[in-house]
């Protein structure tokens, strides 16, 4: 729910674990089998996802800046980290979760969203392995093209918010 999302980033952690929590909450609120993805304490869930994603905001072994001087989670670690977390919490193969860390086409994105499968979307610069991660769950079209993503974003100027990001 939106209230749950508003309380998720109280610890000020990296955006990728919070996006992972948002995605887990989405599925746990819809599927009984996904409820074990959630933890009783938000801080425990943030820490578990952060460790699974090798987030250097959480993992003491990675508590320094990466080789380009960034803090946070590398894009390449988000999908595998989510899968590892899901396997650990669900005690199996992670169910229907698929990790895809390559670029989606607009058609791929629309197909997933139209099928009711939100996803974590990252925005990076070519020179940096770390950018920003949000959970995308909708889009707006203009002249048949996606112009805005509808997202749950943990790090806006006003705090966690549901909003739009121009593509």
C-alpha positions as a Python dict, from the first residue, in 0.01 Angstrom:
ca = {
    (1, 'X'): (0, 0, 0),
    (2, 'X'): (105, 362, -34),
    (3, 'X'): (122, 399, 348),
    (4, 'X'): (364, 108, 366),
    (5, 'X'): (575, 263, 89),
    (6, 'X'): (585, 598, 274),
    (7, 'X'): (742, 425, 577),
    (8, 'X'): (996, 215, 390),
    (9, 'X'): (1284, 457, 357),
    (10, 'X'): (1293, 582, 717),
    (11, 'X'): (1651, 457, 751),
    (12, 'X'): (1772, 662, 454),
    (13, 'X'): (1921, 360, 281),
    (14, 'X'): (2018, 325, -79),
    (15, 'X'): (1738, 337, -337),
    (16, 'X'): (1790, -17, -472),
    (17, 'X'): (1703, -205, -150),
    (18, 'X'): (1402, 23, -102),
    (19, 'X'): (1290, -41, -462),
    (20, 'X'): (1328, -412, -385),
    (21, 'X'): (1112, -372, -75),
    (22, 'X'): (849, -192, -279),
    (23, 'X'): (845, -472, -535),
    (24, 'X'): (827, -739, -262),
    (25, 'X'): (540, -553, -96),
    (26, 'X'): (356, -535, -429),
    (27, 'X'): (368, -914, -470),
    (28, 'X'): (312, -994, -101),
    (29, 'X'): (-7, -787, -102),
    (30, 'X'): (-138, -985, -402),
    (31, 'X'): (-12, -1341, -359),
    (32, 'X'): (-26, -1550, -43),
    (33, 'X'): (283, -1742, -154),
    (34, 'X'): (483, -1415, -170),
    (35, 'X'): (403, -1299, 185),
    (36, 'X'): (723, -1452, 330),
    (37, 'X'): (914, -1192, 125),
    (38, 'X'): (814, -933, 385),
    (39, 'X'): (981, -900, 726),
    (40, 'X'): (826, -770, 1046),
    (41, 'X'): (1075, -485, 1077),
    (42, 'X'): (1141, -255, 784),
    (43, 'X'): (1501, -198, 895),
    (44, 'X'): (1568, -575, 890),
    (45, 'X'): (1429, -603, 537),
    (46, 'X'): (1632, -305, 415),
    (47, 'X'): (1947, -458, 562),
    (48, 'X'): (1877, -805, 416),
    (49, 'X'): (1812, -667, 68),
    (50, 'X'): (2112, -437, 95),
    (51, 'X'): (2338, -729, 184),
    (52, 'X'): (2193, -946, -94),
    (53, 'X'): (2253, -663, -346),
    (54, 'X'): (2607, -588, -220),
    (55, 'X'): (2496, -236, -137),
    (56, 'X'): (2794, -55, 9),
    (57, 'X'): (2557, 149, 232),
    (58, 'X'): (2479, -174, 422),
    (59, 'X'): (2756, -428, 369),
    (60, 'X'): (3052, -349, 600),
    (61, 'X'): (3289, -515, 354),
    (62, 'X'): (3185, -257, 95),
    (63, 'X'): (3159, 49, 320),
    (64, 'X'): (3384, 264, 107),
    (65, 'X'): (3329, 430, -226),
    (66, 'X'): (3352, 210, -533),
    (67, 'X'): (3628, 250, -789),
    (68, 'X'): (3453, 554, -941),
    (69, 'X'): (3384, 721, -606),
    (70, 'X'): (3016, 625, -569),
    (71, 'X'): (2819, 494, -276),
    (72, 'X'): (2519, 269, -335),
    (73, 'X'): (2433, -45, -528),
    (74, 'X'): (2577, -129, -867),
    (75, 'X'): (2309, -193, -1129),
    (76, 'X'): (2458, -534, -1211),
    (77, 'X'): (2398, -646, -850),
    (78, 'X'): (2029, -555, -820),
    (79, 'X'): (1872, -845, -1012),
    (80, 'X'): (2094, -1120, -870),
    (81, 'X'): (2050, -970, -522),
    (82, 'X'): (1671, -974, -553),
    (83, 'X'): (1681, -1334, -670),
    (84, 'X'): (1910, -1438, -381),
    (85, 'X'): (1679, -1262, -132),
    (86, 'X'): (1368, -1428, -281),
    (87, 'X'): (1529, -1774, -277),
    (88, 'X'): (1636, -1723, 85),
    (89, 'X'): (1293, -1597, 201),
    (90, 'X'): (1079, -1835, -5),
    (91, 'X'): (1302, -2138, 41),
    (92, 'X'): (1313, -2241, -322),
    (93, 'X'): (1379, -2127, -673),
    (94, 'X'): (1241, -1775, -631),
    (95, 'X'): (911, -1859, -799),
    (96, 'X'): (842, -1663, -1116),
    (97, 'X'): (1102, -1396, -1045),
    (98, 'X'): (1327, -1330, -1342),
    (99, 'X'): (1644, -1127, -1325),
    (100, 'X'): (1715, -936, -1642),
    (101, 'X'): (1991, -681, -1620),
    (102, 'X'): (2008, -598, -1988),
    (103, 'X'): (1832, -305, -2145),
    (104, 'X'): (1462, -355, -2208),
    (105, 'X'): (1306, -227, -2524),
    (106, 'X'): (996, -13, -2495),
    (107, 'X'): (790, -310, -2620),
    (108, 'X'): (941, -536, -2347),
    (109, 'X'): (862, -279, -2081),
    (110, 'X'): (504, -227, -2196),
    (111, 'X'): (443, -603, -2216),
    (112, 'X'): (557, -656, -1855),
    (113, 'X'): (364, -360, -1716),
    (114, 'X'): (50, -445, -1915),
    (115, 'X'): (67, -798, -1771),
    (116, 'X'): (67, -655, -1417),
    (117, 'X'): (434, -721, -1349),
    (118, 'X'): (605, -411, -1210),
    (119, 'X'): (981, -397, -1229),
    (120, 'X'): (1280, -218, -1090),
    (121, 'X'): (1409, 34, -1339),
    (122, 'X'): (1749, 198, -1306),
    (123, 'X'): (1880, 521, -1450),
    (124, 'X'): (2256, 556, -1490),
    (125, 'X'): (2513, 760, -1672),
    (126, 'X'): (2746, 573, -1906),
    (127, 'X'): (3042, 665, -1687),
    (128, 'X'): (2894, 530, -1362),
    (129, 'X'): (2785, 183, -1253),
    (130, 'X'): (2555, 337, -988),
    (131, 'X'): (2256, 556, -1063),
    (132, 'X'): (1903, 555, -927),
    (133, 'X'): (1655, 267, -886),
    (134, 'X'): (1276, 291, -868),
    (135, 'X'): (986, 50, -901),
    (136, 'X'): (797, 119, -1224),
    (137, 'X'): (437, 2, -1239),
    (138, 'X'): (280, 207, -1516),
    (139, 'X'): (338, 441, -1806),
    (140, 'X'): (181, 718, -2010),
    (141, 'X'): (180, 733, -2386),
    (142, 'X'): (207, 1026, -2622),
    (143, 'X'): (168, 958, -2994),
    (144, 'X'): (200, 584, -2924),
    (145, 'X'): (535, 617, -2741),
    (146, 'X'): (605, 585, -2370),
    (147, 'X'): (676, 937, -2245),
    (148, 'X'): (644, 889, -1868),
    (149, 'X'): (703, 601, -1629),
    (150, 'X'): (474, 583, -1327),
    (151, 'X'): (702, 493, -1037),
    (152, 'X'): (740, 450, -664),
    (153, 'X'): (1051, 656, -588),
    (154, 'X'): (1212, 645, -244),
    (155, 'X'): (1429, 953, -291),
    (156, 'X'): (1246, 1262, -405),
    (157, 'X'): (1289, 1611, -259),
    (158, 'X'): (963, 1555, -66),
    (159, 'X'): (1055, 1202, 50),
    (160, 'X'): (910, 874, -80),
    (161, 'X'): (648, 941, -345),
    (162, 'X'): (443, 794, -625),
    (163, 'X'): (509, 997, -936),
    (164, 'X'): (619, 1022, -1297),
    (165, 'X'): (960, 1019, -1459),
    (166, 'X'): (994, 1150, -1813),
    (167, 'X'): (1161, 898, -2044),
}
